[in-house]
Coordinates of N, CA and C in Angstrom, one line a residue:
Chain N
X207 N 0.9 -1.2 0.0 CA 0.0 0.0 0.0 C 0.9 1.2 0.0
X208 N 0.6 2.2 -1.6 CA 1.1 3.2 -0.8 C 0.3 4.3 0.1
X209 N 1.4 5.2 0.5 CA 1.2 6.2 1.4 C 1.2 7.3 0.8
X210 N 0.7 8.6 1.5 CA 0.8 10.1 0.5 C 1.7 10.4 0.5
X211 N 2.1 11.0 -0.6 CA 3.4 11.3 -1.2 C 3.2 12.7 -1.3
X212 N 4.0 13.6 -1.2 CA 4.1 14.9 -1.6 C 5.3 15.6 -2.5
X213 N 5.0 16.7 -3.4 CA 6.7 17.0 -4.3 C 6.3 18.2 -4.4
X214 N 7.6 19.2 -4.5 CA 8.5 19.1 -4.3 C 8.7 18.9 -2.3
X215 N 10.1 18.8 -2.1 CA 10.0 18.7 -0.7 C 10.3 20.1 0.2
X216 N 11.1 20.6 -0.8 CA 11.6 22.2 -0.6 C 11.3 23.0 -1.9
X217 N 11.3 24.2 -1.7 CA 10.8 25.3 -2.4 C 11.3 26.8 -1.7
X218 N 11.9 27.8 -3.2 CA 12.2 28.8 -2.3 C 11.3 29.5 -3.2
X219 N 10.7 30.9 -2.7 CA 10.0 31.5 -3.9 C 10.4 33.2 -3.7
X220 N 9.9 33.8 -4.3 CA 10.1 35.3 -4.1 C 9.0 35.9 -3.4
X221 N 8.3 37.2 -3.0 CA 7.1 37.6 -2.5 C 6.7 37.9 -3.7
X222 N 5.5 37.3 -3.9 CA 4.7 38.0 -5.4 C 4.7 36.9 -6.0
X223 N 5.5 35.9 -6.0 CA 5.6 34.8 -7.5 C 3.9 34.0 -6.7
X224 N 4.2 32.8 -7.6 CA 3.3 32.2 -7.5 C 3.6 30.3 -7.4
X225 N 3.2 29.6 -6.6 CA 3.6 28.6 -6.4 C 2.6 27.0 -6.1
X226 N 3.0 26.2 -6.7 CA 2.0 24.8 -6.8 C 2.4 23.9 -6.4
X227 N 2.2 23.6 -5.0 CA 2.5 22.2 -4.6 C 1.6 21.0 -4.7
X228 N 1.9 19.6 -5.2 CA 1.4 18.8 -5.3 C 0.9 17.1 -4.4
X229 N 0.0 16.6 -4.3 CA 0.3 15.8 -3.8 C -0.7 14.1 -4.5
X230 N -0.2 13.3 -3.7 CA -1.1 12.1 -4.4 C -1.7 11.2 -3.0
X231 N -2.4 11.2 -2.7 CA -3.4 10.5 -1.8 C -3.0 8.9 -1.9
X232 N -3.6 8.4 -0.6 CA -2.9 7.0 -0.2 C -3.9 6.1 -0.8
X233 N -3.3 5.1 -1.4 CA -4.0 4.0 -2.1 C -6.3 3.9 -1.4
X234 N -6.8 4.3 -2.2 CA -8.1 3.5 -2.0 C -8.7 4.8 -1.0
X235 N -8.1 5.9 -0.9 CA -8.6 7.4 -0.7 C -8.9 8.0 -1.4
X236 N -10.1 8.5 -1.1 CA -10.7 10.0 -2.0 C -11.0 11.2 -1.6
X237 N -10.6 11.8 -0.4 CA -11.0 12.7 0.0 C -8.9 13.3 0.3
X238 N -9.0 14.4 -0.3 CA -7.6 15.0 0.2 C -7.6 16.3 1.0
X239 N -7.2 16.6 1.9 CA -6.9 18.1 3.0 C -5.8 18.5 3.1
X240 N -5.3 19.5 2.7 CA -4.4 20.6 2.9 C -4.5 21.2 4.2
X241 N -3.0 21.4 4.9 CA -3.1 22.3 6.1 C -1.8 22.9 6.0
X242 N -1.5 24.3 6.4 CA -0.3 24.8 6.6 C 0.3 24.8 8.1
X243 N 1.4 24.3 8.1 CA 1.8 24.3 9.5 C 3.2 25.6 9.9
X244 N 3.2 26.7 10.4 CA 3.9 27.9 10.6 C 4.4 26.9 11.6
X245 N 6.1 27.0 11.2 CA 7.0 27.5 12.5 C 6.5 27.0 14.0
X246 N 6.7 26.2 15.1 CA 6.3 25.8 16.0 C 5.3 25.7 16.3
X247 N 4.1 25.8 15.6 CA 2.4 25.9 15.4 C 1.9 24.7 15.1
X248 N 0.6 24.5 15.4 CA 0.1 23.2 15.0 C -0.6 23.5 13.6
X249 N -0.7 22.3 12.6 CA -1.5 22.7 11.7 C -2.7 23.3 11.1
X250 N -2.9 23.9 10.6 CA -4.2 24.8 10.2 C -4.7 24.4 9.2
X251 N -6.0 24.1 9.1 CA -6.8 23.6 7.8 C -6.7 24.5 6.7
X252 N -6.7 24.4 5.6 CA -7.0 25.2 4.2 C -8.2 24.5 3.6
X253 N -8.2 23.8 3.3 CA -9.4 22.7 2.9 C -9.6 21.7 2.4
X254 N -10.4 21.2 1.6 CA -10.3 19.4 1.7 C -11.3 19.2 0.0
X255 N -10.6 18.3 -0.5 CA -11.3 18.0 -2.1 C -12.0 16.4 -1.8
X256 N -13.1 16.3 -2.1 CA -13.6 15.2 -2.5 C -14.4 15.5 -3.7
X257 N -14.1 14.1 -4.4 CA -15.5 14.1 -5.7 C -14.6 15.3 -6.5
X258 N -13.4 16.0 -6.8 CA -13.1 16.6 -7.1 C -13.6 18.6 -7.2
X259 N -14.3 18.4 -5.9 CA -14.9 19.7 -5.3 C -14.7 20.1 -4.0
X260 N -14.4 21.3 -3.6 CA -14.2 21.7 -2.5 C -15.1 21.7 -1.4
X261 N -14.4 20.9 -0.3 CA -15.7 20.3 0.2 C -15.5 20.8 2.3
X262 N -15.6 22.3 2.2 CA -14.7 23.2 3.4 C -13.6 23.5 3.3
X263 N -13.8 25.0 3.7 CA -12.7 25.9 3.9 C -12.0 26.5 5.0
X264 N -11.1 26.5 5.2 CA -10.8 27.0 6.6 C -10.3 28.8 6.1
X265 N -9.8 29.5 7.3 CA -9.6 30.5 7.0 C -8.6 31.3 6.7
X266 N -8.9 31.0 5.4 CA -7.3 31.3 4.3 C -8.2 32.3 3.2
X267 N -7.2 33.3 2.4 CA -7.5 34.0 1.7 C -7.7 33.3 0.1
X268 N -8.4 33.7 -1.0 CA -9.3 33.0 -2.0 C -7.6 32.9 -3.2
X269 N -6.5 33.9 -2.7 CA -5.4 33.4 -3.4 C -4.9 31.9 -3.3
X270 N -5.4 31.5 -2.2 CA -5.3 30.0 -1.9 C -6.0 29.2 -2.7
X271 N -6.1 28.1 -3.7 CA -7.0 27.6 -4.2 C -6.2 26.2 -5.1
X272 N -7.6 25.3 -4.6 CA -7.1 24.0 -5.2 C -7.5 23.0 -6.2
X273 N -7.1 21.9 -6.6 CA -7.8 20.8 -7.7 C -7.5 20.0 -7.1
X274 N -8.4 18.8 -7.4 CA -8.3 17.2 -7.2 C -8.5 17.0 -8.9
X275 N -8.1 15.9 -9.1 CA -7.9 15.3 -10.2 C -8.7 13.9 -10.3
X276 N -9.1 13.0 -11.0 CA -9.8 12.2 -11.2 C -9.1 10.8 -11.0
X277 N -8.5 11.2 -10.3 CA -7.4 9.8 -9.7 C -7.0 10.3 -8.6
X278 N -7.8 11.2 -7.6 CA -7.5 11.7 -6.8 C -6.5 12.4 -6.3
X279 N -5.5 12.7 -7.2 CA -4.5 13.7 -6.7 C -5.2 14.8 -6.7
X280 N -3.9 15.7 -5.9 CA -4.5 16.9 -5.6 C -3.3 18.1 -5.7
X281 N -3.2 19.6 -5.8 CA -2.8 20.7 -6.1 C -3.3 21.4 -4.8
X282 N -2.0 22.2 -4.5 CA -2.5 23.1 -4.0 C -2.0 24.6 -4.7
X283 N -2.6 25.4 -4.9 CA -2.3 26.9 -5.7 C -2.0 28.1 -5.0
X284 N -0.9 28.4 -4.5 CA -1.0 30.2 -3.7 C -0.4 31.1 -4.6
X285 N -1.4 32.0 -4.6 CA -1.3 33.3 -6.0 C -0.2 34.0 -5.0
X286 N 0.7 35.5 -5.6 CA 1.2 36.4 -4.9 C 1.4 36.2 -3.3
X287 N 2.5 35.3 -3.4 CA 3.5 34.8 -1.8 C 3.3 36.1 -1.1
X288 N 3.2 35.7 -0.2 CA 3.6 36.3 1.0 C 4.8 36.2 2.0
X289 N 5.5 37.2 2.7 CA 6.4 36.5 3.3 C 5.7 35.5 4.5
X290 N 4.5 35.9 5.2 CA 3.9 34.7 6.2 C 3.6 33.5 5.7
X291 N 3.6 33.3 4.1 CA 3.7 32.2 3.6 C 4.6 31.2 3.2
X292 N 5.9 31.3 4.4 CA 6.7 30.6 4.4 C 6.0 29.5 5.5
X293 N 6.0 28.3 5.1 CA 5.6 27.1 6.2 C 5.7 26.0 5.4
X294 N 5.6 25.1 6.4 CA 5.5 23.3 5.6 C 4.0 23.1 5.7
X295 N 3.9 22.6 4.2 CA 2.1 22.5 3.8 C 2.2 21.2 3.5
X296 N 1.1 20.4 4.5 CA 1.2 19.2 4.4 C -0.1 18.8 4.0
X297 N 0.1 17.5 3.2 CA -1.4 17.1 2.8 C -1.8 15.4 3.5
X298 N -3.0 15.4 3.6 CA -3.6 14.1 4.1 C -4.9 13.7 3.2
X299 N -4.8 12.4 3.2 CA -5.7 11.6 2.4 C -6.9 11.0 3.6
X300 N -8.0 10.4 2.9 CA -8.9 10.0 3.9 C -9.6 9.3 3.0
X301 N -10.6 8.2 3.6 CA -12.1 7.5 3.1 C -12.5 8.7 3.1
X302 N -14.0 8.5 2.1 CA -15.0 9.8 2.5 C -15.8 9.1 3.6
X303 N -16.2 9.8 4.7 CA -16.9 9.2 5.7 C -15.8 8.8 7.0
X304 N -14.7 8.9 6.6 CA -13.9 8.2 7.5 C -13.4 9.6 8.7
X305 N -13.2 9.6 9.7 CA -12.7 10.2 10.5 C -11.0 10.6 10.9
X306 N -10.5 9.5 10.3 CA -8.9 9.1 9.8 C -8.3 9.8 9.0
X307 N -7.6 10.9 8.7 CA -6.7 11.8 8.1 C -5.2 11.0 8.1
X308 N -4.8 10.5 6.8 CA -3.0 10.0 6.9 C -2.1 11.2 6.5
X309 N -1.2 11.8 6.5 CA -0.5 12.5 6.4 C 0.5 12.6 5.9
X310 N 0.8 13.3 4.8 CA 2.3 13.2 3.4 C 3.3 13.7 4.1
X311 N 4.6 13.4 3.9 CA 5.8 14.5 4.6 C 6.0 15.9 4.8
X312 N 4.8 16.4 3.4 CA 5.1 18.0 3.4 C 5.9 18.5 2.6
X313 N 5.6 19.9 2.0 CA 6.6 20.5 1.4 C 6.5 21.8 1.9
X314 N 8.0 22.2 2.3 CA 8.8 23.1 2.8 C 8.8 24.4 2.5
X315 N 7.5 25.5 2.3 CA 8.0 26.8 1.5 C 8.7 27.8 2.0
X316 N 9.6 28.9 2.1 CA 10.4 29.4 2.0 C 10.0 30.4 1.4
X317 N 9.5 31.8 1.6 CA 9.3 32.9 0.6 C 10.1 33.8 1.2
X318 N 10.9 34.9 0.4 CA 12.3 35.8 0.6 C 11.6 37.0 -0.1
Chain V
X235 N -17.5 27.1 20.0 CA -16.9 26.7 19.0 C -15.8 25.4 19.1
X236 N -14.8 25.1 18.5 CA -13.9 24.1 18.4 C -12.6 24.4 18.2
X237 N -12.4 23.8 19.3 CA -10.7 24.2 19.4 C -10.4 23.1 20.5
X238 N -8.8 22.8 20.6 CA -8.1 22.3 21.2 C -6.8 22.8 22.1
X239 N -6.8 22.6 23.3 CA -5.6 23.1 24.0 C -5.1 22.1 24.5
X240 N -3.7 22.2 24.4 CA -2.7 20.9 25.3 C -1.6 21.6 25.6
X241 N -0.7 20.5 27.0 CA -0.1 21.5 27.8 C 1.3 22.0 26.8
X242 N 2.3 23.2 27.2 CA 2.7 23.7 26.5 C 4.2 23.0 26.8
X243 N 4.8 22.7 25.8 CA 6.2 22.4 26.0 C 7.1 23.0 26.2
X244 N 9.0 23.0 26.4 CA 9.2 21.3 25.8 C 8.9 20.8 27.5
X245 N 9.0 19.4 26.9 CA 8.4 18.0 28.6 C 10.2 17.7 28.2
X246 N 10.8 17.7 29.3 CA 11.7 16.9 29.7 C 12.0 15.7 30.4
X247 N 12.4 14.6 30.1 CA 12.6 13.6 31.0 C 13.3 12.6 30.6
X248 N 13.8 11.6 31.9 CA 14.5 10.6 31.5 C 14.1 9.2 31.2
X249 N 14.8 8.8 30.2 CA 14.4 7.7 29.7 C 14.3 6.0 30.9
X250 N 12.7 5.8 31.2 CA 11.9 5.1 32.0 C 11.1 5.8 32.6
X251 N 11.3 7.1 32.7 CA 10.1 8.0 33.2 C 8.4 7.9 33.0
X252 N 7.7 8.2 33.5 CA 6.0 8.1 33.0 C 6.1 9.9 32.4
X253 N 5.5 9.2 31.5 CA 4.8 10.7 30.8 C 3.4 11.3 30.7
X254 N 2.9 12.3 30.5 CA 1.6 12.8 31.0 C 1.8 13.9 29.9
X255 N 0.9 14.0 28.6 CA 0.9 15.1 27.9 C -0.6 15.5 28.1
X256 N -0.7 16.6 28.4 CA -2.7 17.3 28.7 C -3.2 17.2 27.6
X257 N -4.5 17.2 27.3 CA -4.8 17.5 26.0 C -6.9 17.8 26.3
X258 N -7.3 19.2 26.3 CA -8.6 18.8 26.6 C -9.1 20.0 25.1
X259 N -10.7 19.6 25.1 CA -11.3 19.9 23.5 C -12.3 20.9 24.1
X260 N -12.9 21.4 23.1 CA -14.2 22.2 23.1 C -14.9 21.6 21.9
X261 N -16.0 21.4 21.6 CA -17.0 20.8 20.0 C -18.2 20.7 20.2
X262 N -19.2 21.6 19.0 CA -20.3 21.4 18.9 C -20.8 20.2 19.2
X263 N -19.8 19.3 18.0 CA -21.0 17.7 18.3 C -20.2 16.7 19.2
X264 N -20.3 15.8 18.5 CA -19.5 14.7 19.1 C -18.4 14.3 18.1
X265 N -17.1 14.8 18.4 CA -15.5 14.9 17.9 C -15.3 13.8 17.9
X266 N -14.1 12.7 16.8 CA -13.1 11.9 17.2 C -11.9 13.0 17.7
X267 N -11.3 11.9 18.9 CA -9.8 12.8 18.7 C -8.5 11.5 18.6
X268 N -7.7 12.5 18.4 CA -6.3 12.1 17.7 C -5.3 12.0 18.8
X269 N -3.8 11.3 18.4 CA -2.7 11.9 18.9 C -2.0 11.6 17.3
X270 N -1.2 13.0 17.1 CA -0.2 12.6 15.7 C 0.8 12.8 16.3
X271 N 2.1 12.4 16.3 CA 3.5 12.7 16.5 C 4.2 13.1 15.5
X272 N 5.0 14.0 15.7 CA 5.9 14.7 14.6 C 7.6 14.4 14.9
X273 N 8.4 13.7 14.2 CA 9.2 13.6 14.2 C 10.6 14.7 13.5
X274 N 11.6 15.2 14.0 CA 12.5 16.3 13.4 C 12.1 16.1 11.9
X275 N 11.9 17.2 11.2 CA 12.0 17.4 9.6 C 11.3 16.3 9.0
X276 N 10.0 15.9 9.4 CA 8.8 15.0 8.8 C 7.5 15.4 9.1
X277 N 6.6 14.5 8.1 CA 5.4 15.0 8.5 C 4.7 14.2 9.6
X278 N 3.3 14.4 9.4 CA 2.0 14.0 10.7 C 2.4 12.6 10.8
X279 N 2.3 11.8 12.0 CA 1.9 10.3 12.1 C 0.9 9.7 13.1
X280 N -0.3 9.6 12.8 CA -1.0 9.3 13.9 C -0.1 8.2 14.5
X281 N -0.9 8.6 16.2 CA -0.3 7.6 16.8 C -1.3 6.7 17.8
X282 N -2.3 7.4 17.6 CA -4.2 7.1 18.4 C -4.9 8.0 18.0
X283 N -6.2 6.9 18.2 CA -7.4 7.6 17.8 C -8.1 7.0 19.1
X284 N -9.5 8.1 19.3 CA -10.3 7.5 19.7 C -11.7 8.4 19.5
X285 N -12.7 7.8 18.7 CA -14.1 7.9 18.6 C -15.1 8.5 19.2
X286 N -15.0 7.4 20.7 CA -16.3 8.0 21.1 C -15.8 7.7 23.0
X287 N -16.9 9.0 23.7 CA -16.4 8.6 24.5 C -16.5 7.1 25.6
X288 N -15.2 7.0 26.5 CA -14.9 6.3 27.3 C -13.9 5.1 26.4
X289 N -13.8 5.6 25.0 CA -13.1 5.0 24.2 C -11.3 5.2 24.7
X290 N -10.7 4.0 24.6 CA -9.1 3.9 25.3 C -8.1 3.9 23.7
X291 N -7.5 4.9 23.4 CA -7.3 4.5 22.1 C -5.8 4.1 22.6
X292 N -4.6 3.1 22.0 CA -3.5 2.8 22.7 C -2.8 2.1 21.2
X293 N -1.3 2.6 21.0 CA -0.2 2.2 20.1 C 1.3 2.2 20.7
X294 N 2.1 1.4 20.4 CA 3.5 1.1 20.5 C 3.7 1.5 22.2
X295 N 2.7 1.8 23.1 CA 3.1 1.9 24.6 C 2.4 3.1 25.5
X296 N 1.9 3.6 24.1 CA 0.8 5.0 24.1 C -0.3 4.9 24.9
X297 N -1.0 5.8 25.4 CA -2.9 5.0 25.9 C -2.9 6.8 25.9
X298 N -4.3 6.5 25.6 CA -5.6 8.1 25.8 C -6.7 7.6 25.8
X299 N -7.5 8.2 26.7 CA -8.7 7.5 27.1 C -9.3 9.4 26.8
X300 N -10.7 8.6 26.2 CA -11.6 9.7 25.4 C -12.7 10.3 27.1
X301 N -12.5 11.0 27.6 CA -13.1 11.3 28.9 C -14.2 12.7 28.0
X302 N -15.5 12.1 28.2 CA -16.6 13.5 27.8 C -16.6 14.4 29.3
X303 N -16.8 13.5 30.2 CA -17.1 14.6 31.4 C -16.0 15.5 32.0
X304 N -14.5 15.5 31.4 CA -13.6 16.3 31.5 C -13.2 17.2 30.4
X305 N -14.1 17.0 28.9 CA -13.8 17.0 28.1 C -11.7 16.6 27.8
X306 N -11.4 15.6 28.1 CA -10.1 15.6 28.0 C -9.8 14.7 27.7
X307 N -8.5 14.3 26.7 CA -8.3 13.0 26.0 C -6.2 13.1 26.5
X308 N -5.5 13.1 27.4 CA -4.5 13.2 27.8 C -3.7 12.0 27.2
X309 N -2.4 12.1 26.7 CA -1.6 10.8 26.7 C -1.1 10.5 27.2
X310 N -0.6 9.5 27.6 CA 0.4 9.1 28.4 C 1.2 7.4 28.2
X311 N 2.5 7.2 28.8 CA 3.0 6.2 28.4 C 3.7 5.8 29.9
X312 N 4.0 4.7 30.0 CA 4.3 4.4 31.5 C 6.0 4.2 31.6
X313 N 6.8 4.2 30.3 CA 8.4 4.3 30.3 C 9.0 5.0 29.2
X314 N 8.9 6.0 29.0 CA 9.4 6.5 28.2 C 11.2 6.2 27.1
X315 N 11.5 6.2 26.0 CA 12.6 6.0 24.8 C 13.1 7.3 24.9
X316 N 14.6 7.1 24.3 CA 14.8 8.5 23.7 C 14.4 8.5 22.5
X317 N 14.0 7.6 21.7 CA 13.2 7.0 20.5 C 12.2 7.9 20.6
X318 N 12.0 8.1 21.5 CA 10.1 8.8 21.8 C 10.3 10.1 21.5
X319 N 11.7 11.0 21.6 CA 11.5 12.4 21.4 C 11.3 12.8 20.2
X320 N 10.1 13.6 20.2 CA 9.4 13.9 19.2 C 8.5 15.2 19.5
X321 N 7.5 16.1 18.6 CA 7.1 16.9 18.5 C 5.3 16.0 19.3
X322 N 4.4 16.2 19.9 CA 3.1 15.7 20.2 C 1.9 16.6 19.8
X323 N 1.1 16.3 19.1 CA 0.0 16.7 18.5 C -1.2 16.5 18.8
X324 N -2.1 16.9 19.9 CA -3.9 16.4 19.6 C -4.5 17.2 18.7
X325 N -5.5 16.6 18.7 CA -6.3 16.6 17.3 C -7.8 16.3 17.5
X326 N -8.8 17.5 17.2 CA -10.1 16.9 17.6 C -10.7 16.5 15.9
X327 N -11.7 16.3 15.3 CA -12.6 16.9 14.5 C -13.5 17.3 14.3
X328 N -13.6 17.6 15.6 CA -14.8 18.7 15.8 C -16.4 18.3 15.7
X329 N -16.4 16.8 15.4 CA -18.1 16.1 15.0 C -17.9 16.3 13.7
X330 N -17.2 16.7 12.6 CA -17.2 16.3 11.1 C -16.2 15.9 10.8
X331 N -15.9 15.6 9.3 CA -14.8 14.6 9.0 C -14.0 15.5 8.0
X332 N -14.2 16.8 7.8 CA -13.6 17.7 6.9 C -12.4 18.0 7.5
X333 N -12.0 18.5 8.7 CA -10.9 19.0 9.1 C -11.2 18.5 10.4
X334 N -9.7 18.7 10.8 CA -8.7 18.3 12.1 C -8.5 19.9 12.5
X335 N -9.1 19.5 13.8 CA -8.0 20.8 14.6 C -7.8 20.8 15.7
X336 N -5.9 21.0 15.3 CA -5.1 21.3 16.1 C -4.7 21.6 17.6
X337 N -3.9 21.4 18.1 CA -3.5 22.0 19.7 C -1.8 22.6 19.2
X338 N -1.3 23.2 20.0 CA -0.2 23.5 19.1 C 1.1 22.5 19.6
X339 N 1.1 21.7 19.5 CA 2.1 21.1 20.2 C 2.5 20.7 21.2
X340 N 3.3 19.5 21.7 CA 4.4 19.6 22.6 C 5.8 18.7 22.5
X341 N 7.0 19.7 22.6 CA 7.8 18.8 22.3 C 8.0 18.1 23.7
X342 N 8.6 16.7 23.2 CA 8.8 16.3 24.6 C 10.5 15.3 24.0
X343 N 11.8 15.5 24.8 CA 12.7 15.2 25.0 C 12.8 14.2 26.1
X344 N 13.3 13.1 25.8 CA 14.1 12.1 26.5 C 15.2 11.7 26.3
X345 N 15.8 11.8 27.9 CA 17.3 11.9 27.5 C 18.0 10.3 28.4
X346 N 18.8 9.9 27.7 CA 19.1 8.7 28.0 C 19.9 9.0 29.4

């Protein structure tokens, strides 16, 4: 079985660019969630794709925005970086119905 | 509303020590809750769950027992690893299955 996978692992960007991290959900999952985790902070939801639709949002600005794909991968999109948008954004896979969130390694952003 | 608090770190101790991490919730409905562990420079790993209350959820030496009338799901281990030092995460869902949320942490260090 695999596990969620996430790419790239690091990332540096500029303030203003624009950046897409990716991820692929664990074998026999269809629901994917994004969270950004700041610096000694616990994770913070951004939102969650099932059925290839956004299915809740947490409280993130609309520059934030994502796709699931028909094989369940998923995208995440942040327009015009911010420097607070340096963190590790991690994604988790789930059953729909399921209460169980698994969790990808993350990828590392960096904005200068 | 919904939110999670647990105690603040870092927990220091020596390896065979008992450990005691807090962890109590607030939730509309009826929450599963978590423990994830974070390891240096990796992502989420659950490491319990538990459902519903009076539920004992328990892995690799772990236990958390789901208490409604304290609202509090605490973990604890009765001998602590330096293997064990790690970052500690609770985690409610608040009565839905869309997102997790967070407590911010606690590191906890075992030192041989």
């Amino acid at each position: 079985e695999t596990g969620v996978t996430q790419s790239p692992t690091h990332l540096i960007k500029t303030r203003g660019q624009q950046v897409t991290l990716r991820c692929s959900s664990q074998s026999g999952h269809n629901t994917v969630s994004w969270y950004q985790q700041a610096l000694g902070q616990g994770p913070q939801f951004i939102f969650q794709y099932y059925r290839e639709e956004e299915n809740g949002r947490g409280n993130f600005p609309p520059r934030f925005s994502g796709l699931q794909f028909p094989n369940y991968s998923s995208e995440l999109n942040v327009n015009a970086l911010e420097l607070d948008d340096s963190a590790l954004y991690l994604c988790a896979s789930s059953s729909a119905g399921s209460e169980t969130q698994y969790f990808g390694p993350g990828t590392r952003l960096l904005v200068l | 509303g919904n939110s999670v608090t647990q105690m603040e770190g870092p927990v220091t101790l020596s390896e065979e020590a008992f450990l005691t991490i807090n962890c109590t919730y607030t939730a509309t409905g009826y929450p599963s809750l978590f423990w994830y562990v974070q390891y240096p420079g990796e992502g989420l790993q659950l490491l319990l769950k538990a459902t519903k209350a009076d539920d004992k959820g328990s892995n690799k030496g772990f236990e958390a027992t789901y208490r409604k009338e304290t609202t509090s799901f605490h973990l604890e281990k009765g001998s602590v690893q330096v293997s064990d030092s790690a970052v500690y995460f609770c985690a409610s869902d608040g009565g839905a299955t869309n997102k997790l949320i967070f407590g911010t942490g606690t590191l906890l260090a075992v030192q041989p």
